[in-house]
Structure formats: C-alpha cells, structure tokens
Amino acid sequence: MQTFLRGRRVGYWLSEKKMKKLNFQAFAELCRKRGIEVVQLDLSQPLEDQGPLDLIIHKLTDLILEADQNDSQAVRLVQRVQDYIDAHPETIILDPLPAIRTLLDRCKSYQLVHRIEKCMKDERICSPPFMVLNTECNPDVLEQIKLQGLTFPFICKTRVAHGTNSHEMAIVFSEEDLKDVKPPCVIQSFINHNAVLYKVFVVGESYSVVERPSLKNFPSGPAERKAIFFNSHNVSKPESSSDLTSRENVEGVSHPPCDDVIRELSRSLRQALGVSLFGIDVIINNQTGQHAVIDINAFPGYEGAPEFFNDLLSHISAVLQSHNPDCAPTGEQPKAPAVSGGGGASPQVPGCSSIRGKELQRLGCNSAVSPNFQQHCVSTIATKASSQ
C-alpha cells in the first residue's frame, strides 16, 4: 500500500442515478483498500462536520442549473459547497465549479475549443463554426449566419450542455427550416463524418476512446427537406440502429482519431479549465480527415471505458501525493501531473491565458449569470416527428 494515501479522506457527492450507473460504491471500496477513507457527503448538513477532506469528487451540474434558476434549496446546497471550498483552499476539487459552469454553456465551451485550436496550430483539427441564435429567423439573423461562416445543413442545440433537454437537437437544411427552431439555441455547421462518433473519456492524464453510432452523411448546401428533430442520446447509444445512423452512403476519409491529437486536445482542455473528469465528442471530417470537436461534457458516464475506476484511483493518488508536503523539498510548491481545483496554479496553454486554481474555486456560485443563460437552462428545441 502507498503509505502517503493512508488516512487521506475523499468526499464525494453524486446523484443516486449517477452512483448506480457508475457503480460508485465499488470504486469507494477500491479506495478503502488503498487506505483512503471515502465519505459520501450529505449536502443538507454542514460540510465542516463531515471534514476534514483532502479531496472532493462531485457532479453538481443539476444543482448548479437549478440554483441559476433561483431554486432556493439548490442555491443553499451549492452555496454550502462553495463556503467549504472558500474556507479550505487546500482541498482538491474534482472539478472546480467555475469550470463546470463553462462546460454547461455550449457557447463558452465552443469558444474555448476554437481558442485552443488556434494555439495548437495543428492542421489536423478544425472544429465547425457556430453561433448563438437568440431571436426568430429574420434577414439580420441570416446575414449573421453567413458572416460566421455557417453553411447548411447545420445542427441546432440547446445552449445548456446538460440535462434531458440538452439531447434534443435538430438538423436544419434551409432558411425555411429555421421557422421551426425555437430560440435561444446554438447552431453549428454539420460535418459529414460517415456516421461515426468518437467519445473521448478523460480522467486526468488518461483517456479512453469509444466508438459510437452517429448521424449519417447529408448533401452539403441548402436542401428542400424538412428539419429533422432527434435525441442525440438515443442516436449515439452503442446499440442504436436507425435510418438516421445509416452507413449506406459512407464515402471519403474514414479513420479513427489520431492519438497525439486527442492527447494534446485533452491536455489543453485540462490546463485551460483545470478539469480532470470530462468527455470530448470528436468526429472525423470525411472530406478532409480533420478532427472536429462537437461537444464537451462534464463528468460523463464513462460507458465503455473499462479502466475508469483504475484511472480515477491513479489520478486521485497522483494529486494527493502532489499535495503531500513530504513529497516536495521544503519551500517548493508540489506540482500536480494533472490540473485540479486545488491551491496551486494551472499550467499555461501555450499562447493562451489560463486560470489559477484558487481563482477557479472562488468564482463559482455567486458569479453573475446572464438572463439569457438562465433562459437556456429551461428552453429546449421543440421536438417534432421527423420524416426521413
């Protein structure tokens, strides 16, 4: 047993559904065998009484969204977590609340991806253009779409990247289709990718790539056909099989993502946000072979990632060791191999600005949230029966 882990205390808060899906109790038992004390946190009680805590694992996405809608109970619970973080900057947070807020907002996460791509200067990466649609279709909106470089067909998504509504999407083929789309939403150029999606599950410096079904190819440019409304979760299930995911018209380039590209993308996102547990949805452009990031998810389901528990335990061990004063010379700040929301500074993405861990911790729950983003939390794209 690694002696530095003995007596360390890790608190966690996940929804009952998330715990069952991950079988998280089995992970807690794995930690205990390594000498780590694991505590299921009760947010209805003061966290001070449940400490001290060396590290906290959480998925507070639902509560954060509810708090942003001024749900009094959610506000109280999230604030309780924030108060503990403020009082204990030495506690490692997987992951920092401000970073989670960024990942909950597709517009912000897409902006971040585009900035990272500019920094990487890798021609093998080219994510699709996007814009936020805040109003009904009109000539000004159509002009703005052209200026942003979006081309038909494009995908319409809710701005909030979490919850049941976030999976409700539409493929829009023409200006006429825009009348059926309910703003606010994010629109993103559709890239033909031979009906294959690659889900990248990141745990610190480790990651797994899982292949899933995706949307079939469609002709480029405007088309006289009705918008297709669909649920992306259903489309990308491992066992999904429908006309929408047909691979009959596969053409052009078809290959899995390059390992060095995925490694650099995940590293850059970790450094820019200070996150450790996230997913990246990647497709391969069947015309150019370029990688395109089409979504990022906070603490995904890790379905199909058999090494998740081992990777998570290794990551926790690494960050706990890095925060152990005995592991570094006196007066020298220990360095974490993967960025966490602890007291240290996040490494810089080359050419890009980064956010420090303490600043990430202290932003969180009282940060101003725009009225538009609050609207996105409850809005959805109208679901309609679609004809193929």
mmCIF file of C-alpha atoms in Angstrom:
data_model
loop_
_atom_site.group_PDB
_atom_site.id
_atom_site.type_symbol
_atom_site.label_atom_id
_atom_site.label_comp_id
_atom_site.label_asym_id
_atom_site.label_seq_id
_atom_site.Cartn_x
_atom_site.Cartn_y
_atom_site.Cartn_z
ATOM 1 C CA MET A 1 0.000 0.000 0.000
ATOM 2 C CA GLN A 2 1.248 3.510 -0.766
ATOM 3 C CA THR A 3 1.767 4.930 2.728
ATOM 4 C CA PHE A 4 1.046 8.537 1.743
ATOM 5 C CA LEU A 5 -2.571 7.519 0.975
ATOM 6 C CA ARG A 6 -3.238 6.088 4.426
ATOM 7 C CA GLY A 7 -5.646 8.283 6.348
ATOM 8 C CA ARG A 8 -6.459 10.551 3.394
ATOM 9 C CA ARG A 9 -10.142 11.479 3.257
ATOM 10 C CA VAL A 10 -12.059 11.799 -0.011
ATOM 11 C CA GLY A 11 -15.611 13.132 -0.010
ATOM 12 C CA TYR A 12 -17.986 12.630 -2.893
ATOM 13 C CA TRP A 13 -21.406 13.842 -3.945
ATOM 14 C CA LEU A 14 -23.197 12.279 -6.905
ATOM 15 C CA SER A 15 -26.883 11.853 -7.628
ATOM 16 C CA GLU A 16 -28.366 8.456 -6.808
ATOM 17 C CA LYS A 17 -28.781 7.832 -10.544
ATOM 18 C CA LYS A 18 -25.124 8.655 -11.245
ATOM 19 C CA MET A 19 -23.901 6.456 -8.396
ATOM 20 C CA LYS A 20 -25.892 3.485 -9.651
ATOM 21 C CA LYS A 21 -24.840 3.988 -13.254
ATOM 22 C CA LEU A 22 -21.155 4.094 -12.304
ATOM 23 C CA ASN A 23 -21.472 1.517 -9.504
ATOM 24 C CA PHE A 24 -19.593 4.082 -7.458
ATOM 25 C CA GLN A 25 -19.797 2.089 -4.245
ATOM 26 C CA ALA A 26 -17.420 -0.410 -5.839
ATOM 27 C CA PHE A 27 -14.985 2.431 -6.500
ATOM 28 C CA ALA A 28 -15.306 3.618 -2.901
ATOM 29 C CA GLU A 29 -14.394 0.124 -1.736
ATOM 30 C CA LEU A 30 -11.383 0.097 -4.084
ATOM 31 C CA CYS A 31 -10.201 3.346 -2.460
ATOM 32 C CA ARG A 32 -10.629 1.936 1.032
ATOM 33 C CA LYS A 33 -8.393 -0.998 0.122
ATOM 34 C CA ARG A 34 -5.680 1.555 -0.666
ATOM 35 C CA GLY A 35 -6.102 3.175 2.752
ATOM 36 C CA ILE A 36 -8.198 6.132 1.534
ATOM 37 C CA GLU A 37 -11.222 6.937 3.693
ATOM 38 C CA VAL A 38 -14.194 7.650 1.430
ATOM 39 C CA VAL A 39 -17.122 9.734 2.682
ATOM 40 C CA GLN A 40 -20.474 10.205 0.939
ATOM 41 C CA LEU A 41 -21.292 13.856 1.551
ATOM 42 C CA ASP A 42 -24.682 14.994 2.810
ATOM 43 C CA LEU A 43 -25.228 18.497 1.438
ATOM 44 C CA SER A 44 -28.196 19.026 3.752
ATOM 45 C CA GLN A 45 -25.710 19.096 6.651
ATOM 46 C CA PRO A 46 -22.734 21.406 7.261
ATOM 47 C CA LEU A 47 -19.681 20.082 5.422
ATOM 48 C CA GLU A 48 -17.413 21.238 8.251
ATOM 49 C CA ASP A 49 -18.920 18.477 10.373
ATOM 50 C CA GLN A 50 -18.086 15.935 7.651
ATOM 51 C CA GLY A 51 -14.469 17.019 7.191
ATOM 52 C CA PRO A 52 -11.620 17.353 7.067
ATOM 53 C CA LEU A 53 -11.490 16.498 3.362
ATOM 54 C CA ASP A 54 -8.347 16.191 1.274
ATOM 55 C CA LEU A 55 -10.297 15.902 -1.976
ATOM 56 C CA ILE A 56 -13.899 16.200 -3.178
ATOM 57 C CA ILE A 57 -15.346 14.419 -6.221
ATOM 58 C CA HIS A 58 -18.712 15.740 -7.359
ATOM 59 C CA LYS A 59 -21.219 16.120 -10.114
ATOM 60 C CA LEU A 60 -23.216 19.175 -9.085
ATOM 61 C CA THR A 61 -24.397 20.051 -12.589
ATOM 62 C CA ASP A 62 -28.116 19.600 -11.849
ATOM 63 C CA LEU A 63 -27.888 21.624 -8.646
ATOM 64 C CA ILE A 64 -25.885 24.390 -10.329
ATOM 65 C CA LEU A 65 -28.506 24.750 -13.080
ATOM 66 C CA GLU A 66 -31.330 24.717 -10.537
ATOM 67 C CA ALA A 67 -29.510 27.329 -8.458
ATOM 68 C CA ASP A 68 -29.166 29.521 -11.540
ATOM 69 C CA GLN A 69 -32.951 29.317 -11.827
ATOM 70 C CA ASN A 70 -33.169 30.656 -8.258
ATOM 71 C CA ASP A 71 -34.350 27.381 -6.765
ATOM 72 C CA SER A 72 -33.883 28.244 -3.087
ATOM 73 C CA GLN A 73 -32.907 24.747 -1.963
ATOM 74 C CA ALA A 74 -30.378 24.314 -4.786
ATOM 75 C CA VAL A 75 -28.919 27.765 -4.064
ATOM 76 C CA ARG A 76 -28.468 26.798 -0.417
ATOM 77 C CA LEU A 77 -26.847 23.440 -1.196
ATOM 78 C CA VAL A 78 -24.437 24.764 -3.821
ATOM 79 C CA GLN A 79 -23.542 27.697 -1.575
ATOM 80 C CA ARG A 80 -22.756 25.246 1.206
ATOM 81 C CA VAL A 81 -20.203 23.559 -1.054
ATOM 82 C CA GLN A 82 -18.779 26.924 -2.093
ATOM 83 C CA ASP A 83 -18.440 28.038 1.517
ATOM 84 C CA TYR A 84 -16.438 24.918 2.342
ATOM 85 C CA ILE A 85 -14.203 25.470 -0.699
ATOM 86 C CA ASP A 86 -13.603 29.093 0.320
ATOM 87 C CA ALA A 87 -12.746 28.056 3.883
ATOM 88 C CA HIS A 88 -10.451 25.218 2.735
ATOM 89 C CA PRO A 89 -8.407 26.249 -0.318
ATOM 90 C CA GLU A 90 -6.115 23.290 0.377
ATOM 91 C CA THR A 91 -8.915 20.853 -0.528
ATOM 92 C CA ILE A 92 -8.646 19.497 -4.082
ATOM 93 C CA ILE A 93 -11.888 19.807 -6.062
ATOM 94 C CA LEU A 94 -12.690 17.469 -8.936
ATOM 95 C CA ASP A 95 -13.744 19.614 -10.662
ATOM 96 C CA PRO A 96 -13.784 23.410 -9.938
ATOM 97 C CA LEU A 97 -17.273 24.918 -10.027
ATOM 98 C CA PRO A 98 -16.445 27.781 -12.444
ATOM 99 C CA ALA A 99 -15.017 25.255 -14.908
ATOM 100 C CA ILE A 100 -18.213 23.224 -14.650
ATOM 101 C CA ARG A 101 -20.200 26.371 -15.430
ATOM 102 C CA THR A 102 -18.143 26.860 -18.587
ATOM 103 C CA LEU A 103 -18.781 23.283 -19.703
ATOM 104 C CA LEU A 104 -22.502 23.724 -19.027
ATOM 105 C CA ASP A 105 -22.599 26.537 -21.592
ATOM 106 C CA ARG A 106 -22.049 25.252 -25.131
ATOM 107 C CA CYS A 107 -21.256 28.740 -26.409
ATOM 108 C CA LYS A 108 -18.444 29.196 -23.871
ATOM 109 C CA SER A 109 -17.041 25.706 -24.352
ATOM 110 C CA TYR A 110 -17.079 26.057 -28.150
ATOM 111 C CA GLN A 111 -15.303 29.412 -27.869
ATOM 112 C CA LEU A 112 -12.687 27.744 -25.691
ATOM 113 C CA VAL A 113 -12.207 24.909 -28.190
ATOM 114 C CA HIS A 114 -11.646 27.376 -31.028
ATOM 115 C CA ARG A 115 -9.097 29.316 -28.932
ATOM 116 C CA ILE A 116 -7.269 26.101 -28.093
ATOM 117 C CA GLU A 117 -7.189 25.094 -31.764
ATOM 118 C CA LYS A 118 -5.594 28.426 -32.662
ATOM 119 C CA CYS A 119 -2.957 27.845 -30.003
ATOM 120 C CA MET A 120 -2.271 24.287 -31.151
ATOM 121 C CA LYS A 121 -1.800 25.330 -34.793
ATOM 122 C CA ASP A 122 -2.443 21.745 -35.878
ATOM 123 C CA GLU A 123 -3.985 21.481 -39.347
ATOM 124 C CA ARG A 124 -5.452 18.109 -38.388
ATOM 125 C CA ILE A 125 -8.002 19.880 -36.163
ATOM 126 C CA CYS A 126 -10.813 22.049 -37.483
ATOM 127 C CA SER A 127 -13.982 22.280 -35.415
ATOM 128 C CA PRO A 128 -17.139 23.612 -37.070
ATOM 129 C CA PRO A 129 -18.199 27.278 -36.911
ATOM 130 C CA PHE A 130 -21.098 28.122 -34.583
ATOM 131 C CA MET A 131 -23.192 30.974 -33.272
ATOM 132 C CA VAL A 132 -25.898 31.605 -30.691
ATOM 133 C CA LEU A 133 -29.377 32.118 -32.120
ATOM 134 C CA ASN A 134 -31.287 34.388 -29.748
ATOM 135 C CA THR A 135 -34.172 35.518 -31.948
ATOM 136 C CA GLU A 136 -36.556 34.154 -34.550
ATOM 137 C CA CYS A 137 -35.280 33.940 -38.096
ATOM 138 C CA ASN A 138 -35.077 37.323 -39.887
ATOM 139 C CA PRO A 139 -32.833 38.898 -42.566
ATOM 140 C CA ASP A 140 -30.336 40.134 -39.955
ATOM 141 C CA VAL A 141 -30.012 36.654 -38.464
ATOM 142 C CA LEU A 142 -29.473 35.119 -41.908
ATOM 143 C CA GLU A 143 -26.771 37.684 -42.663
ATOM 144 C CA GLN A 144 -25.061 36.961 -39.348
ATOM 145 C CA ILE A 145 -25.127 33.220 -40.082
ATOM 146 C CA LYS A 146 -23.311 33.863 -43.357
ATOM 147 C CA LEU A 147 -20.779 36.169 -41.693
ATOM 148 C CA GLN A 148 -19.985 33.488 -39.113
ATOM 149 C CA GLY A 149 -19.226 31.037 -41.917
ATOM 150 C CA LEU A 150 -22.066 28.632 -41.139
ATOM 151 C CA THR A 151 -23.391 26.594 -44.028
ATOM 152 C CA PHE A 152 -26.416 24.352 -44.465
ATOM 153 C CA PRO A 153 -27.127 21.891 -43.127
ATOM 154 C CA PHE A 154 -26.411 22.765 -39.526
ATOM 155 C CA ILE A 155 -27.215 21.343 -36.108
ATOM 156 C CA CYS A 156 -29.361 23.232 -33.595
ATOM 157 C CA LYS A 157 -28.694 22.505 -29.917
ATOM 158 C CA THR A 158 -29.773 23.952 -26.595
ATOM 159 C CA ARG A 159 -27.147 26.240 -25.138
ATOM 160 C CA VAL A 160 -27.084 24.283 -21.889
ATOM 161 C CA ALA A 161 -24.990 21.126 -22.302
ATOM 162 C CA HIS A 162 -26.616 19.076 -19.556
ATOM 163 C CA GLY A 163 -29.964 17.519 -18.746
ATOM 164 C CA THR A 164 -32.634 15.781 -20.772
ATOM 165 C CA ASN A 165 -33.339 18.818 -22.948
ATOM 166 C CA SER A 166 -29.684 19.145 -23.932
ATOM 167 C CA HIS A 167 -30.000 15.990 -26.061
ATOM 168 C CA GLU A 168 -32.894 17.396 -28.109
ATOM 169 C CA MET A 169 -31.410 18.620 -31.387
ATOM 170 C CA ALA A 170 -32.374 19.380 -34.961
ATOM 171 C CA ILE A 171 -30.714 19.209 -38.378
ATOM 172 C CA VAL A 172 -31.701 22.291 -40.348
ATOM 173 C CA PHE A 173 -31.438 22.155 -44.134
ATOM 174 C CA SER A 174 -32.747 25.545 -45.277
ATOM 175 C CA GLU A 175 -33.794 29.037 -44.232
ATOM 176 C CA GLU A 176 -37.392 27.854 -44.232
ATOM 177 C CA ASP A 177 -36.500 25.285 -41.554
ATOM 178 C CA LEU A 178 -35.364 27.992 -39.149
ATOM 179 C CA LYS A 179 -39.010 28.896 -38.527
ATOM 180 C CA ASP A 180 -39.415 25.543 -36.746
ATOM 181 C CA VAL A 181 -36.497 26.144 -34.395
ATOM 182 C CA LYS A 182 -37.198 27.707 -31.035
ATOM 183 C CA PRO A 183 -34.501 30.139 -29.869
ATOM 184 C CA PRO A 184 -32.403 30.578 -27.862
ATOM 185 C CA CYS A 185 -30.109 27.836 -29.106
ATOM 186 C CA VAL A 186 -26.659 27.231 -30.553
ATOM 187 C CA ILE A 187 -26.296 26.445 -34.237
ATOM 188 C CA GLN A 188 -23.239 24.605 -35.557
ATOM 189 C CA SER A 189 -22.309 23.627 -39.103
ATOM 190 C CA PHE A 190 -22.904 19.943 -39.759
ATOM 191 C CA ILE A 191 -19.843 17.999 -40.885
ATOM 192 C CA ASN A 192 -20.232 14.701 -42.701
ATOM 193 C CA HIS A 193 -18.367 12.065 -40.691
ATOM 194 C CA ASN A 194 -19.599 8.714 -42.033
ATOM 195 C CA ALA A 195 -21.989 8.176 -39.114
ATOM 196 C CA VAL A 196 -19.223 7.551 -36.549
ATOM 197 C CA LEU A 197 -18.771 9.475 -33.291
ATOM 198 C CA TYR A 198 -15.725 9.060 -31.055
ATOM 199 C CA LYS A 199 -16.374 9.683 -27.388
ATOM 200 C CA VAL A 200 -13.185 10.533 -25.522
ATOM 201 C CA PHE A 201 -13.471 9.884 -21.776
ATOM 202 C CA VAL A 202 -10.788 11.798 -19.879
ATOM 203 C CA VAL A 203 -9.559 11.078 -16.348
ATOM 204 C CA GLY A 204 -6.606 13.333 -15.564
ATOM 205 C CA GLU A 205 -3.794 12.379 -17.916
ATOM 206 C CA SER A 206 -5.520 9.153 -19.000
ATOM 207 C CA TYR A 207 -8.258 8.803 -21.590
ATOM 208 C CA SER A 208 -10.254 6.153 -23.422
ATOM 209 C CA VAL A 209 -11.726 6.462 -26.924
ATOM 210 C CA VAL A 210 -15.039 4.711 -27.541
ATOM 211 C CA GLU A 211 -16.674 4.456 -30.965
ATOM 212 C CA ARG A 212 -20.418 5.151 -31.166
ATOM 213 C CA PRO A 213 -23.054 5.461 -33.919
ATOM 214 C CA SER A 214 -23.760 8.958 -35.180
ATOM 215 C CA LEU A 215 -25.698 10.863 -37.827
ATOM 216 C CA LYS A 216 -25.402 9.744 -41.419
ATOM 217 C CA ASN A 217 -23.990 11.895 -44.215
ATOM 218 C CA PHE A 218 -26.146 14.578 -45.814
ATOM 219 C CA PRO A 219 -25.581 16.558 -49.035
ATOM 220 C CA SER A 220 -23.810 19.874 -48.475
ATOM 221 C CA GLY A 221 -25.704 23.099 -49.044
ATOM 222 C CA PRO A 222 -29.375 24.022 -48.706
ATOM 223 C CA ALA A 223 -31.915 21.303 -49.433
ATOM 224 C CA GLU A 224 -35.674 21.227 -49.846
ATOM 225 C CA ARG A 225 -36.466 18.903 -46.974
ATOM 226 C CA LYS A 226 -37.959 19.299 -43.538
ATOM 227 C CA ALA A 227 -35.787 19.737 -40.483
ATOM 228 C CA ILE A 228 -35.061 16.502 -38.630
ATOM 229 C CA PHE A 229 -35.621 16.617 -34.879
ATOM 230 C CA PHE A 230 -33.856 13.927 -32.873
ATOM 231 C CA ASN A 231 -32.462 12.969 -29.473
ATOM 232 C CA SER A 232 -28.672 12.720 -29.638
ATOM 233 C CA HIS A 233 -28.523 10.388 -26.639
ATOM 234 C CA ASN A 234 -30.682 7.851 -28.458
ATOM 235 C CA VAL A 235 -28.787 8.264 -31.726
ATOM 236 C CA SER A 236 -25.407 7.601 -30.108
ATOM 237 C CA LYS A 237 -26.327 4.665 -27.906
ATOM 238 C CA PRO A 238 -23.984 1.717 -28.542
ATOM 239 C CA GLU A 239 -26.868 -0.392 -29.846
ATOM 240 C CA SER A 240 -28.505 2.413 -31.864
ATOM 241 C CA SER A 241 -29.700 1.397 -35.325
ATOM 242 C CA SER A 242 -31.980 3.582 -37.441
ATOM 243 C CA ASP A 243 -32.173 5.355 -40.756
ATOM 244 C CA LEU A 244 -30.551 8.395 -39.103
ATOM 245 C CA THR A 245 -27.408 6.374 -38.347
ATOM 246 C CA SER A 246 -27.275 4.503 -41.666
ATOM 247 C CA ARG A 247 -23.808 3.913 -43.117
ATOM 248 C CA GLU A 248 -25.004 3.123 -46.635
ATOM 249 C CA ASN A 249 -23.574 6.340 -48.065
ATOM 250 C CA VAL A 250 -20.143 6.191 -46.417
ATOM 251 C CA GLU A 251 -17.535 7.918 -48.566
ATOM 252 C CA GLY A 252 -14.187 9.673 -48.479
ATOM 253 C CA VAL A 253 -11.912 9.540 -45.440
ATOM 254 C CA SER A 254 -12.741 7.159 -42.633
ATOM 255 C CA HIS A 255 -10.237 6.565 -39.827
ATOM 256 C CA PRO A 256 -10.136 6.710 -36.015
ATOM 257 C CA PRO A 257 -8.780 9.835 -34.331
ATOM 258 C CA CYS A 258 -5.017 10.233 -34.054
ATOM 259 C CA ASP A 259 -3.700 9.506 -30.584
ATOM 260 C CA ASP A 260 -1.388 12.532 -30.445
ATOM 261 C CA VAL A 261 -4.213 14.878 -31.464
ATOM 262 C CA ILE A 262 -6.529 13.543 -28.751
ATOM 263 C CA ARG A 263 -3.741 13.655 -26.178
ATOM 264 C CA GLU A 264 -2.971 17.295 -26.951
ATOM 265 C CA LEU A 265 -6.643 18.300 -27.024
ATOM 266 C CA SER A 266 -7.367 16.725 -23.659
ATOM 267 C CA ARG A 267 -4.182 18.183 -22.148
ATOM 268 C CA SER A 268 -5.029 21.671 -23.393
ATOM 269 C CA LEU A 269 -8.565 21.488 -22.018
ATOM 270 C CA ARG A 270 -7.273 20.253 -18.656
ATOM 271 C CA GLN A 271 -4.838 23.126 -18.476
ATOM 272 C CA ALA A 272 -7.224 25.824 -19.680
ATOM 273 C CA LEU A 273 -10.049 24.885 -17.319
ATOM 274 C CA GLY A 274 -8.403 22.980 -14.508
ATOM 275 C CA VAL A 275 -10.679 19.978 -15.055
ATOM 276 C CA SER A 276 -9.909 16.275 -14.713
ATOM 277 C CA LEU A 277 -13.186 14.452 -15.413
ATOM 278 C CA PHE A 278 -14.738 15.289 -18.768
ATOM 279 C CA GLY A 279 -15.710 13.908 -22.146
ATOM 280 C CA ILE A 280 -14.946 15.165 -25.653
ATOM 281 C CA ASP A 281 -17.147 14.268 -28.628
ATOM 282 C CA VAL A 282 -14.952 14.053 -31.726
ATOM 283 C CA ILE A 283 -15.813 13.326 -35.351
ATOM 284 C CA ILE A 284 -13.574 12.908 -38.405
ATOM 285 C CA ASN A 285 -14.429 15.065 -41.424
ATOM 286 C CA ASN A 286 -14.883 12.573 -44.260
ATOM 287 C CA GLN A 287 -13.651 15.100 -46.848
ATOM 288 C CA THR A 288 -10.523 16.412 -45.121
ATOM 289 C CA GLY A 289 -9.742 13.799 -42.456
ATOM 290 C CA GLN A 290 -9.599 16.599 -39.883
ATOM 291 C CA HIS A 291 -10.712 16.125 -36.286
ATOM 292 C CA ALA A 292 -13.675 18.204 -35.141
ATOM 293 C CA VAL A 293 -14.785 18.704 -31.530
ATOM 294 C CA ILE A 294 -18.576 18.953 -31.489
ATOM 295 C CA ASP A 295 -19.261 18.825 -27.728
ATOM 296 C CA ILE A 296 -17.595 18.679 -24.306
ATOM 297 C CA ASN A 297 -19.261 17.121 -21.257
ATOM 298 C CA ALA A 298 -18.573 17.478 -17.559
ATOM 299 C CA PHE A 299 -18.133 14.142 -15.711
ATOM 300 C CA PRO A 300 -19.694 11.902 -18.409
ATOM 301 C CA GLY A 301 -20.979 8.348 -17.937
ATOM 302 C CA TYR A 302 -17.719 6.599 -18.944
ATOM 303 C CA GLU A 303 -19.756 3.843 -20.583
ATOM 304 C CA GLY A 304 -17.393 1.586 -22.480
ATOM 305 C CA ALA A 305 -14.323 2.785 -20.546
ATOM 306 C CA PRO A 306 -13.344 -0.366 -18.598
ATOM 307 C CA GLU A 307 -10.355 1.240 -16.863
ATOM 308 C CA PHE A 308 -12.339 4.165 -15.407
ATOM 309 C CA PHE A 309 -12.030 3.087 -11.761
ATOM 310 C CA ASN A 310 -8.307 2.329 -12.058
ATOM 311 C CA ASP A 311 -7.657 5.584 -13.924
ATOM 312 C CA LEU A 312 -9.626 7.598 -11.366
ATOM 313 C CA LEU A 313 -7.834 5.980 -8.434
ATOM 314 C CA SER A 314 -4.460 6.598 -10.111
ATOM 315 C CA HIS A 315 -5.369 10.236 -10.693
ATOM 316 C CA ILE A 316 -6.576 10.741 -7.128
ATOM 317 C CA SER A 317 -3.399 9.104 -5.818
ATOM 318 C CA ALA A 318 -1.256 11.363 -8.012
ATOM 319 C CA VAL A 319 -2.906 14.616 -6.960
ATOM 320 C CA LEU A 320 -2.959 13.617 -3.295
ATOM 321 C CA GLN A 321 0.732 12.764 -3.466
ATOM 322 C CA SER A 322 1.487 16.056 -5.193
ATOM 323 C CA HIS A 323 -0.227 17.902 -2.331
ATOM 324 C CA ASN A 324 1.686 15.936 0.315
ATOM 325 C CA PRO A 325 4.332 18.279 1.799
ATOM 326 C CA ASP A 326 6.640 15.283 2.313
ATOM 327 C CA CYS A 327 6.780 14.719 -1.459
ATOM 328 C CA ALA A 328 8.472 18.017 -2.286
ATOM 329 C CA PRO A 329 11.523 19.878 -0.965
ATOM 330 C CA THR A 330 10.821 22.440 1.754
ATOM 331 C CA GLY A 331 9.512 25.698 0.373
ATOM 332 C CA GLU A 332 8.850 24.212 -3.038
ATOM 333 C CA GLN A 333 5.291 24.045 -4.331
ATOM 334 C CA PRO A 334 4.360 20.457 -5.294
ATOM 335 C CA LYS A 335 3.285 20.051 -8.890
ATOM 336 C CA ALA A 336 0.276 18.010 -9.929
ATOM 337 C CA PRO A 337 0.592 15.886 -13.062
ATOM 338 C CA ALA A 338 -2.962 16.831 -13.985
ATOM 339 C CA VAL A 339 -4.626 20.113 -13.101
ATOM 340 C CA SER A 340 -7.106 20.112 -10.230
ATOM 341 C CA GLY A 341 -9.022 22.773 -8.402
ATOM 342 C CA GLY A 342 -6.608 22.853 -5.515
ATOM 343 C CA GLY A 343 -4.496 25.682 -4.256
ATOM 344 C CA GLY A 344 -1.862 25.543 -6.991
ATOM 345 C CA ALA A 345 -1.726 27.368 -10.288
ATOM 346 C CA SER A 346 -2.941 25.845 -13.523
ATOM 347 C CA PRO A 347 -0.248 25.453 -16.183
ATOM 348 C CA GLN A 348 -0.440 27.730 -19.191
ATOM 349 C CA VAL A 349 -1.769 26.595 -22.533
ATOM 350 C CA PRO A 350 0.908 27.758 -25.000
ATOM 351 C CA GLY A 351 -0.052 31.184 -26.252
ATOM 352 C CA CYS A 352 -3.278 31.225 -24.242
ATOM 353 C CA SER A 353 -4.347 32.629 -20.916
ATOM 354 C CA SER A 354 -5.023 30.206 -18.075
ATOM 355 C CA ILE A 355 -6.980 30.363 -14.840
ATOM 356 C CA ARG A 356 -5.467 29.733 -11.441
ATOM 357 C CA GLY A 357 -6.911 27.050 -9.205
ATOM 358 C CA LYS A 358 -7.837 29.365 -6.314
ATOM 359 C CA GLU A 359 -9.485 31.814 -8.698
ATOM 360 C CA LEU A 360 -11.443 28.928 -10.204
ATOM 361 C CA GLN A 361 -12.589 27.839 -6.763
ATOM 362 C CA ARG A 362 -13.645 31.275 -5.647
ATOM 363 C CA LEU A 363 -15.632 32.282 -8.727
ATOM 364 C CA GLY A 364 -18.414 29.696 -8.625
ATOM 365 C CA CYS A 365 -21.808 30.031 -7.149
ATOM 366 C CA ASN A 366 -22.271 33.738 -6.687
ATOM 367 C CA SER A 367 -20.973 34.654 -10.129
ATOM 368 C CA ALA A 368 -23.420 36.690 -12.170
ATOM 369 C CA VAL A 369 -25.347 34.629 -14.684
ATOM 370 C CA SER A 370 -26.854 36.368 -17.692
ATOM 371 C CA PRO A 371 -30.656 36.298 -18.095
ATOM 372 C CA ASN A 372 -30.156 34.684 -21.494
ATOM 373 C CA PHE A 373 -28.203 31.802 -19.979
ATOM 374 C CA GLN A 374 -30.921 31.366 -17.367
ATOM 375 C CA GLN A 375 -33.412 31.087 -20.209
ATOM 376 C CA HIS A 376 -31.246 28.443 -21.874
ATOM 377 C CA CYS A 377 -31.472 26.329 -18.750
ATOM 378 C CA VAL A 378 -35.185 25.758 -19.251
ATOM 379 C CA SER A 379 -35.563 26.160 -23.002
ATOM 380 C CA THR A 380 -35.493 23.318 -25.470
ATOM 381 C CA ILE A 381 -35.745 22.772 -29.183
ATOM 382 C CA ALA A 382 -39.297 21.776 -29.944
ATOM 383 C CA THR A 383 -39.419 18.051 -30.532
ATOM 384 C CA LYS A 384 -41.327 17.093 -33.643
ATOM 385 C CA ALA A 385 -41.946 13.940 -35.573
ATOM 386 C CA SER A 386 -39.494 13.913 -38.445
ATOM 387 C CA SER A 387 -39.820 12.340 -41.846
ATOM 388 C CA GLN A 388 -36.630 10.888 -43.271
#
